[in-house]
Each structure stands twice: as C-alpha cells, then as structure tokens.
Amino acid sequence: MATQNQYSMQDPLKQYPGPNFERQPQSPPGLAKDMNPRPDHGEQSYQGFGRLKGRRALITGADSGIGRAVAIAFAREGADLALNYLPSEEADAQEVRKLVADAGVNAVALPGDISDEAFCRELVTRTVSELGGIDILVNIAGKQTSVESIAELTTEQFEATFRTNVFAMFWLCKAALEHMPPGATIINTTSIQSYQPSASLLDYAPSKAAITAFTHALAKQVAPKGVRVNAVAPGPIWTPLQPSGGQPQEKIEVFGSEVPMKRPGQPAELAPIYVVLASQESSFVTGEVYGVTGGNPIT
Ligand code: NAD
Ligand code: MG
C-alpha cells in the first residue's frame, strides 16, 4: 500500500483501497505481512505530539492490525509499552518491536496466550515490574471464526471465543486495577457486531456485546477511583483477523462494501481514537463506546 498522509485534507473514500480484494486464506491467527494489500498501521505516517509521555501501557494483540497501529501511535506519543501477542506471531511482532524501538521508548515483548487466567495475571505483574507500573490497559486481542450454522458451532469454539474476548479482558482489568493510579485508563475493543450481529458470528457477536456491557459497568464501578474505562467499536477493518477465518473467502473479496464508505478501514484510522481515549484530553469521557465504522451506526 502506498504511503498515506493521515493529516492532509483529502477524499476519505479514495484514501485507501476498496473491493474487490483477492482471496487470501491464512490459518489463524494470520500474519499482516502475508496480506495483499498490506494493511496501513501508520508506519510511515503517524506523528506523535507527546500526549502519552511517560505513561506505561500494556497492549494485547500488539503484533498486527489495530493493536500494531496503537503500539506505533502510543510509542510516538511517548508511552513505554508492554506488547502481548501469540508466540506464533513473532514475525509480525519483530516488525512492531523495531518500529517502537525507533520511537525511542522503553518496550518489552511479553508473548503468550491470554485465554489462560494465570498468564493474564503474570502479564500484568511483568508489565508492572518491567515498566515500573501500569497507567493504560488496552485490550485489543480477539478471536473471530465464522461458522455458517449453529449445528456446526462447537462448544470448544464458543468457549475459546469467550475466553479470549471476554474472560481475558476481565482477568486483565482485575489485575491491572490493583496497580492503577487516578488518571489511568482502560480501553476495550468491541465491534459493530455488538450492535448489528452477523448470522455466521454466533459466538463472536455476543462476546462483543459482553465487552460493551462490561465497559459500561466497569466505568461506573471505578469512576470513584479516577480510572476511566471506554471502548472502541470498529466496523470492517483490513487486518489478518478477517482472511484467517473471521470471514469466508467470498466475503473477503467484497470486504467493506457493506458500509456507506464502500471500503474497509485501515488500522491507522483507529489509532488516533485510542490515543485520545488514553490521554488526559478525554478526561470527562468514561463508559463511552466510540464507533469507527465507515458509516454504519452503533445502535
Ligand atoms: P488482528 O488479527 O491483527 O489482531 C488480533 C490479535 O489478537 C492477534 O494479532 C493476536 O495477537 C491476538 N490474539 C488472538 N487470540 C489470542 C490469544 N489467545 N492470546 C493472545 N493474543 C491473542 O486483527 P484486528 O482486526 O486488529 O483485531 C483486533 C481487535 O479488533 C479484535 O478484538 C477484533 O475483534 C476487533 N475488531 C476487528 C474488526 C475487523 O474488521 N478487523 C472489526 C471489529 C472489531
Ligand atoms: Mg496478529
């Protein structure tokens, strides 16, 4: 994909590629480096303004997609980072580690499987010991596997989706809140699927609805501590989640055509929202869900 300038005024319909795309099956969790076209995570474009200077952030799903874009943006805004991803994604993670190191911040890679409660606790403990504390928790990792019929949807898949998308968020929030000072923020990643569920995402869509409700409830619970909790609800975004089983390949060909802007979003288009929700600029925003959908409302 050509280098994009995120800051100059331009027609957003033409800013990034739209359908048709090639079929490009990958096995989950998939790699950004094997996508065509390669997603734009803001590698060439994101400009930091010191908005997160000195903050310590744990980001899950940080190797690719939305998580990579957030890691790049947070690093360029001055945050020290703990980066979580699956060990099988090391090739993508290496690219992120280099980009983050180039930004001159302190970063530690903590690969591992967040569907395991003990690992989630360890992830927070290690973030605190390596970075000296935790001010921002960004839950971005997620599992999405399209299955046409309820008859073929297994208990194993249903449980794995909820463990990865919902339980891990609960375990990480619980552990992180023990260490978070006033001014700290949590950002969860829900989906348009929380509001407009697809027929083939019978486990994923309700897991995202759970994330939305958890965000609203936790925001109320921890407001008295001065900790804010928000969520981002993406629409179709060009990331490895989708061609690696998140959608059937025939839907990859027309991915993004269902939204008014007639193209998928790129991870780089989400990072600024996570930055503003993490920074003190959004000091009166909590319990909110911010849609980045290309025009389909989150209602
Ligand atoms: P992605 O594949 O780049 O990121 C998902 C990441 O989840 C993977 O990179 C992997 O590191 C992580 N992950 C999955 N299972 C894990 C596990 N058991 N342990 C640790 N990490 C694990 O795709 P993305 O689209 O950037 O996804 C990020 C988030 O955005 C997800 O929560 C997804 O549900 C959400 N989302 C994506 C879209 C979209 O269209 N791409 C739309 C709405 C919401
Ligand atoms: Mg990945």
Tab-separated table of C-alpha atoms and ligand atoms in Angstrom:
chain	number	residue	atom	x	y	z
A	1	MET	CA	0.000	0.000	0.000
A	2	ALA	CA	1.256	3.476	-0.861
A	3	THR	CA	2.418	5.684	1.965
A	4	GLN	CA	-0.555	7.542	3.351
A	5	ASN	CA	-0.615	11.011	4.783
A	6	GLN	CA	-3.178	10.919	7.571
A	7	TYR	CA	-3.109	14.669	8.131
A	8	SER	CA	-3.710	16.396	4.795
A	9	MET	CA	-7.310	17.044	3.696
A	10	GLN	CA	-8.442	14.518	1.101
A	11	ASP	CA	-11.426	12.421	-0.012
A	12	PRO	CA	-11.687	9.624	2.609
A	13	LEU	CA	-13.418	7.370	0.055
A	14	LYS	CA	-10.240	7.333	-2.018
A	15	GLN	CA	-7.776	7.369	0.867
A	16	TYR	CA	-7.417	3.578	0.961
A	17	PRO	CA	-8.215	0.583	-1.279
A	18	GLY	CA	-11.706	-0.835	-1.577
A	19	PRO	CA	-13.119	-4.061	-3.021
A	20	ASN	CA	-12.551	-6.202	-4.901
A	21	PHE	CA	-9.759	-7.934	-2.990
A	22	GLU	CA	-8.007	-11.230	-3.755
A	23	ARG	CA	-8.982	-14.316	-1.831
A	24	GLN	CA	-6.133	-14.910	0.618
A	25	PRO	CA	-6.767	-17.678	3.110
A	26	GLN	CA	-4.446	-17.920	6.116
A	27	SER	CA	-4.654	-20.147	9.170
A	28	PRO	CA	-5.494	-18.273	12.397
A	29	PRO	CA	-4.257	-16.002	13.869
A	30	GLY	CA	-2.811	-14.964	10.478
A	31	LEU	CA	0.004	-12.524	9.718
A	32	ALA	CA	-0.203	-8.934	8.482
A	33	LYS	CA	2.964	-9.487	6.469
A	34	ASP	CA	1.162	-12.028	4.267
A	35	MET	CA	-1.817	-9.787	3.403
A	36	ASN	CA	-2.416	-8.245	-0.025
A	37	PRO	CA	-2.586	-5.274	0.061
A	38	ARG	CA	-0.572	-4.897	3.263
A	39	PRO	CA	-2.544	-3.031	5.904
A	40	ASP	CA	-1.547	0.523	6.819
A	41	HIS	CA	-0.716	0.644	10.526
A	42	GLY	CA	0.619	4.219	10.327
A	43	GLU	CA	4.221	3.024	9.999
A	44	GLN	CA	5.097	5.874	7.599
A	45	SER	CA	2.599	8.459	8.739
A	46	TYR	CA	1.654	8.615	12.429
A	47	GLN	CA	3.002	11.764	14.108
A	48	GLY	CA	3.254	11.902	17.893
A	49	PHE	CA	2.813	15.040	19.965
A	50	GLY	CA	3.947	13.754	23.391
A	51	ARG	CA	0.368	13.176	24.530
A	52	LEU	CA	1.267	9.979	26.453
A	53	LYS	CA	4.739	10.962	27.594
A	54	GLY	CA	5.922	8.781	30.475
A	55	ARG	CA	2.740	6.654	30.618
A	56	ARG	CA	3.114	2.890	30.914
A	57	ALA	CA	0.778	0.877	28.676
A	58	LEU	CA	0.009	-2.812	28.209
A	59	ILE	CA	-1.396	-3.596	24.736
A	60	THR	CA	-2.744	-7.033	23.766
A	61	GLY	CA	-2.850	-8.104	20.106
A	62	ALA	CA	0.034	-5.687	19.536
A	63	ASP	CA	1.712	-7.536	16.653
A	64	SER	CA	-0.757	-6.764	13.867
A	65	GLY	CA	-3.877	-4.892	12.864
A	66	ILE	CA	-5.418	-2.394	15.257
A	67	GLY	CA	-3.005	-3.383	18.049
A	68	ARG	CA	0.044	-2.659	15.893
A	69	ALA	CA	-1.350	0.737	14.886
A	70	VAL	CA	-1.983	1.556	18.555
A	71	ALA	CA	1.531	0.404	19.547
A	72	ILE	CA	3.118	2.650	16.897
A	73	ALA	CA	0.954	5.627	17.878
A	74	PHE	CA	1.454	5.193	21.641
A	75	ALA	CA	5.233	4.861	21.191
A	76	ARG	CA	5.368	8.039	19.085
A	77	GLU	CA	3.254	9.787	21.754
A	78	GLY	CA	5.953	8.866	24.287
A	79	ALA	CA	4.481	5.875	26.173
A	80	ASP	CA	6.554	2.935	27.403
A	81	LEU	CA	4.979	-0.302	26.221
A	82	ALA	CA	4.387	-3.935	27.125
A	83	LEU	CA	3.423	-5.781	23.936
A	84	ASN	CA	1.433	-9.021	24.070
A	85	TYR	CA	0.697	-11.341	21.144
A	86	LEU	CA	0.734	-15.081	20.422
A	87	PRO	CA	4.134	-16.781	20.082
A	88	SER	CA	3.198	-17.887	16.525
A	89	GLU	CA	3.038	-14.208	15.519
A	90	GLU	CA	6.700	-13.477	16.234
A	91	ALA	CA	7.371	-12.480	12.573
A	92	ASP	CA	4.794	-9.667	12.779
A	93	ALA	CA	5.888	-8.777	16.310
A	94	GLN	CA	9.517	-8.289	15.193
A	95	GLU	CA	8.382	-5.524	12.831
A	96	VAL	CA	6.479	-3.814	15.651
A	97	ARG	CA	9.383	-4.107	18.068
A	98	LYS	CA	11.652	-2.340	15.589
A	99	LEU	CA	9.123	0.457	14.909
A	100	VAL	CA	8.572	1.007	18.620
A	101	ALA	CA	12.320	0.981	19.353
A	102	ASP	CA	12.800	3.609	16.616
A	103	ALA	CA	10.423	5.867	18.587
A	104	GLY	CA	12.940	5.772	21.457
A	105	VAL	CA	10.626	4.461	24.183
A	106	ASN	CA	11.105	1.557	26.561
A	107	ALA	CA	9.283	-1.537	25.252
A	108	VAL	CA	9.068	-5.120	26.403
A	109	ALA	CA	7.646	-8.062	24.434
A	110	LEU	CA	5.510	-10.419	26.537
A	111	PRO	CA	4.141	-13.095	24.178
A	112	GLY	CA	1.648	-15.647	25.488
A	113	ASP	CA	-1.907	-16.938	25.411
A	114	ILE	CA	-4.407	-14.663	27.202
A	115	SER	CA	-7.098	-17.339	27.262
A	116	ASP	CA	-5.205	-18.615	30.330
A	117	GLU	CA	-6.036	-16.809	33.595
A	118	ALA	CA	-2.656	-17.410	35.219
A	119	PHE	CA	-0.902	-15.965	32.165
A	120	CYS	CA	-3.102	-12.840	32.303
A	121	ARG	CA	-2.105	-12.237	35.913
A	122	GLU	CA	1.550	-12.795	35.021
A	123	LEU	CA	1.231	-10.393	32.071
A	124	VAL	CA	0.172	-7.566	34.384
A	125	THR	CA	2.782	-8.474	37.025
A	126	ARG	CA	5.535	-8.466	34.422
A	127	THR	CA	4.310	-5.194	32.893
A	128	VAL	CA	4.475	-3.569	36.313
A	129	SER	CA	7.926	-4.975	37.106
A	130	GLU	CA	9.417	-4.181	33.661
A	131	LEU	CA	7.888	-0.704	33.179
A	132	GLY	CA	7.600	0.343	36.831
A	133	GLY	CA	3.785	0.445	36.838
A	134	ILE	CA	0.731	0.441	34.581
A	135	ASP	CA	-1.268	3.549	33.586
A	136	ILE	CA	-3.040	2.281	30.454
A	137	LEU	CA	-4.511	-1.143	29.622
A	138	VAL	CA	-5.585	-1.620	26.003
A	139	ASN	CA	-7.479	-4.851	25.360
A	140	ILE	CA	-7.272	-5.411	21.609
A	141	ALA	CA	-6.597	-9.155	21.165
A	142	GLY	CA	-9.591	-11.034	19.833
A	143	LYS	CA	-10.739	-14.268	18.221
A	144	GLN	CA	-13.270	-14.367	15.358
A	145	THR	CA	-14.169	-17.551	13.481
A	146	SER	CA	-17.078	-17.545	11.068
A	147	VAL	CA	-19.329	-20.643	11.175
A	148	GLU	CA	-22.416	-20.822	8.935
A	149	SER	CA	-24.696	-22.959	11.105
A	150	ILE	CA	-25.298	-23.362	14.831
A	151	ALA	CA	-25.226	-27.123	14.125
A	152	GLU	CA	-21.520	-26.844	13.297
A	153	LEU	CA	-20.548	-24.380	16.037
A	154	THR	CA	-18.751	-26.413	18.699
A	155	THR	CA	-18.713	-25.859	22.428
A	156	GLU	CA	-14.908	-25.715	22.172
A	157	GLN	CA	-15.060	-22.779	19.752
A	158	PHE	CA	-17.797	-20.987	21.721
A	159	GLU	CA	-15.730	-21.287	24.883
A	160	ALA	CA	-12.419	-20.306	23.238
A	161	THR	CA	-14.019	-17.175	21.752
A	162	PHE	CA	-15.390	-16.115	25.127
A	163	ARG	CA	-12.160	-16.939	26.969
A	164	THR	CA	-10.111	-14.825	24.537
A	165	ASN	CA	-12.520	-11.915	24.026
A	166	VAL	CA	-14.335	-11.645	27.369
A	167	PHE	CA	-12.646	-13.620	30.161
A	168	ALA	CA	-9.149	-12.321	29.324
A	169	MET	CA	-10.458	-8.731	29.432
A	170	PHE	CA	-11.964	-9.443	32.875
A	171	TRP	CA	-8.745	-11.052	34.172
A	172	LEU	CA	-6.508	-8.278	32.788
A	173	CYS	CA	-8.733	-5.454	34.078
A	174	LYS	CA	-8.933	-7.085	37.506
A	175	ALA	CA	-5.156	-7.488	37.780
A	176	ALA	CA	-4.330	-4.059	36.298
A	177	LEU	CA	-6.757	-2.149	38.544
A	178	GLU	CA	-4.777	-3.256	41.606
A	179	HIS	CA	-1.909	-1.092	40.323
A	180	MET	CA	-3.650	1.776	38.529
A	181	PRO	CA	-3.382	5.344	39.882
A	182	PRO	CA	-6.012	8.078	39.380
A	183	GLY	CA	-5.754	9.239	35.751
A	184	ALA	CA	-5.237	5.690	34.499
A	185	THR	CA	-7.381	4.447	31.595
A	186	ILE	CA	-8.671	1.179	30.215
A	187	ILE	CA	-9.698	0.851	26.566
A	188	ASN	CA	-11.551	-2.250	25.364
A	189	THR	CA	-12.206	-3.265	21.785
A	190	THR	CA	-15.785	-4.151	20.996
A	191	SER	CA	-17.304	-4.187	17.470
A	192	ILE	CA	-20.194	-3.126	15.268
A	193	GLN	CA	-21.058	-6.828	15.832
A	194	SER	CA	-22.142	-5.885	19.363
A	195	TYR	CA	-24.980	-3.905	17.754
A	196	GLN	CA	-25.502	-5.432	14.269
A	197	PRO	CA	-24.632	-9.145	14.626
A	198	SER	CA	-23.894	-11.246	11.526
A	199	ALA	CA	-25.604	-14.622	11.124
A	200	SER	CA	-22.297	-16.502	10.969
A	201	LEU	CA	-20.778	-14.944	14.126
A	202	LEU	CA	-22.989	-16.556	16.755
A	203	ASP	CA	-20.176	-16.753	19.318
A	204	TYR	CA	-18.151	-13.650	18.365
A	205	ALA	CA	-21.048	-11.143	18.194
A	206	PRO	CA	-22.345	-11.932	21.710
A	207	SER	CA	-18.767	-11.856	23.034
A	208	LYS	CA	-18.513	-8.301	21.707
A	209	ALA	CA	-21.895	-7.391	23.267
A	210	ALA	CA	-20.453	-8.648	26.570
A	211	ILE	CA	-17.428	-6.370	26.115
A	212	THR	CA	-19.728	-3.377	25.524
A	213	ALA	CA	-21.792	-4.056	28.671
A	214	PHE	CA	-18.669	-4.811	30.745
A	215	THR	CA	-17.200	-1.468	29.641
A	216	HIS	CA	-20.313	0.458	30.711
A	217	ALA	CA	-20.482	-1.364	34.074
A	218	LEU	CA	-16.785	-1.188	34.955
A	219	ALA	CA	-16.677	2.522	34.049
A	220	LYS	CA	-19.366	3.190	36.677
A	221	GLN	CA	-17.636	0.980	39.252
A	222	VAL	CA	-14.170	2.559	39.025
A	223	ALA	CA	-15.146	6.201	38.333
A	224	PRO	CA	-14.727	6.987	42.067
A	225	LYS	CA	-11.086	5.844	41.802
A	226	GLY	CA	-10.405	8.308	38.955
A	227	VAL	CA	-9.908	5.499	36.451
A	228	ARG	CA	-11.731	5.804	33.108
A	229	VAL	CA	-12.961	2.874	31.003
A	230	ASN	CA	-14.025	3.216	27.359
A	231	ALA	CA	-14.324	1.069	24.255
A	232	VAL	CA	-13.791	1.381	20.528
A	233	ALA	CA	-16.277	-0.300	18.151
A	234	PRO	CA	-14.665	-0.901	14.756
A	235	GLY	CA	-16.581	-1.745	11.596
A	236	PRO	CA	-14.803	-3.753	8.868
A	237	ILE	CA	-11.038	-3.217	9.205
A	238	TRP	CA	-8.352	-4.666	6.915
A	239	THR	CA	-6.434	-6.964	9.294
A	240	PRO	CA	-5.353	-10.656	9.431
A	241	LEU	CA	-8.327	-11.474	11.696
A	242	GLN	CA	-10.615	-11.471	8.659
A	243	PRO	CA	-8.850	-13.644	5.995
A	244	SER	CA	-7.682	-16.110	8.693
A	245	GLY	CA	-11.204	-17.421	9.330
A	246	GLY	CA	-13.034	-14.309	10.527
A	247	GLN	CA	-14.922	-14.207	7.221
A	248	PRO	CA	-15.423	-16.757	4.444
A	249	GLN	CA	-13.131	-16.013	1.470
A	250	GLU	CA	-16.027	-14.870	-0.759
A	251	LYS	CA	-16.704	-12.088	1.764
A	252	ILE	CA	-13.022	-11.080	1.769
A	253	GLU	CA	-13.377	-10.287	-1.940
A	254	VAL	CA	-16.048	-7.655	-1.178
A	255	PHE	CA	-14.847	-6.738	2.324
A	256	GLY	CA	-16.053	-3.246	3.285
A	257	SER	CA	-18.666	-2.976	0.509
A	258	GLU	CA	-21.468	-3.120	3.099
A	259	VAL	CA	-20.643	0.236	4.703
A	260	PRO	CA	-21.616	3.660	3.313
A	261	MET	CA	-17.952	4.460	2.603
A	262	LYS	CA	-17.704	1.270	0.476
A	263	ARG	CA	-14.260	0.240	1.695
A	264	PRO	CA	-12.727	-1.325	4.803
A	265	GLY	CA	-10.988	0.892	7.326
A	266	GLN	CA	-7.258	0.605	7.895
A	267	PRO	CA	-5.715	0.084	11.358
A	268	ALA	CA	-4.060	3.527	11.051
A	269	GLU	CA	-7.536	5.093	11.045
A	270	LEU	CA	-8.255	3.754	14.552
A	271	ALA	CA	-5.049	4.628	16.401
A	272	PRO	CA	-5.884	8.327	16.978
A	273	ILE	CA	-9.103	7.334	18.776
A	274	TYR	CA	-7.224	5.037	21.161
A	275	VAL	CA	-4.695	7.828	21.772
A	276	VAL	CA	-7.348	10.366	22.707
A	277	LEU	CA	-9.154	7.869	24.971
A	278	ALA	CA	-5.840	7.018	26.697
A	279	SER	CA	-4.725	10.613	27.149
A	280	GLN	CA	-5.866	13.232	29.627
A	281	GLU	CA	-7.546	15.074	26.736
A	282	SER	CA	-10.588	12.789	27.216
A	283	SER	CA	-10.747	13.450	30.984
A	284	PHE	CA	-14.597	13.634	31.136
A	285	VAL	CA	-15.179	10.643	28.825
A	286	THR	CA	-15.891	7.325	30.530
A	287	GLY	CA	-18.264	4.424	29.854
A	288	GLU	CA	-18.327	5.527	26.214
A	289	VAL	CA	-18.156	3.479	23.017
A	290	TYR	CA	-16.579	5.196	20.026
A	291	GLY	CA	-17.606	3.786	16.635
A	292	VAL	CA	-15.131	3.717	13.744
A	293	THR	CA	-17.337	2.046	11.177
A	294	GLY	CA	-17.303	3.813	7.819
A	295	GLY	CA	-20.869	4.966	8.364
A	296	ASN	CA	-22.969	2.185	9.895
A	297	PRO	CA	-24.313	3.396	13.245
A	298	ILE	CA	-23.579	1.574	16.503
A	299	THR	CA	-27.191	1.443	17.630
B	1	NAD	P1	-5.521	-8.957	14.277
B	1	NAD	O1	-5.592	-10.358	13.845
B	1	NAD	O2	-4.434	-8.129	13.723
B	1	NAD	O3	-5.430	-8.853	15.856
B	1	NAD	C1	-5.999	-9.796	16.724
B	1	NAD	C2	-4.902	-10.233	17.665
B	1	NAD	O4	-5.472	-10.989	18.725
B	1	NAD	C3	-3.854	-11.142	17.058
B	1	NAD	O5	-2.820	-10.405	16.442
B	1	NAD	C4	-3.356	-11.923	18.267
B	1	NAD	O6	-2.147	-11.358	18.727
B	1	NAD	C5	-4.412	-11.682	19.318
B	1	NAD	N1	-4.891	-12.931	19.910
B	1	NAD	C6	-5.858	-13.765	19.450
B	1	NAD	N2	-6.005	-14.817	20.307
B	1	NAD	C7	-5.113	-14.620	21.313
B	1	NAD	C8	-4.793	-15.337	22.492
B	1	NAD	N3	-5.427	-16.473	22.819
B	1	NAD	N4	-3.786	-14.850	23.283
B	1	NAD	C9	-3.137	-13.701	22.970
B	1	NAD	N5	-3.436	-12.976	21.874
B	1	NAD	C10	-4.395	-13.431	21.064
B	1	NAD	O7	-6.934	-8.323	13.960
B	1	NAD	P2	-7.655	-6.951	14.379
B	1	NAD	O8	-8.784	-6.829	13.464
B	1	NAD	O9	-6.684	-5.862	14.522
B	1	NAD	O10	-8.279	-7.328	15.789
B	1	NAD	C11	-8.143	-6.507	16.922
B	1	NAD	C12	-9.464	-6.373	17.640
B	1	NAD	O11	-10.364	-5.653	16.821
B	1	NAD	C13	-10.154	-7.693	17.986
B	1	NAD	O12	-10.661	-7.611	19.298
B	1	NAD	C14	-11.288	-7.747	16.989
B	1	NAD	O13	-12.368	-8.492	17.489
B	1	NAD	C15	-11.609	-6.276	16.869
B	1	NAD	N6	-12.386	-5.933	15.675
B	1	NAD	C16	-11.862	-6.132	14.445
B	1	NAD	C17	-12.620	-5.817	13.332
B	1	NAD	C18	-12.107	-6.036	11.927
B	1	NAD	O14	-12.888	-5.910	10.989
B	1	NAD	N7	-10.850	-6.338	11.726
B	1	NAD	C19	-13.906	-5.300	13.489
B	1	NAD	C20	-14.399	-5.103	14.775
B	1	NAD	C21	-13.629	-5.434	15.864
B	2	MG	MG	-1.637	-10.839	14.725
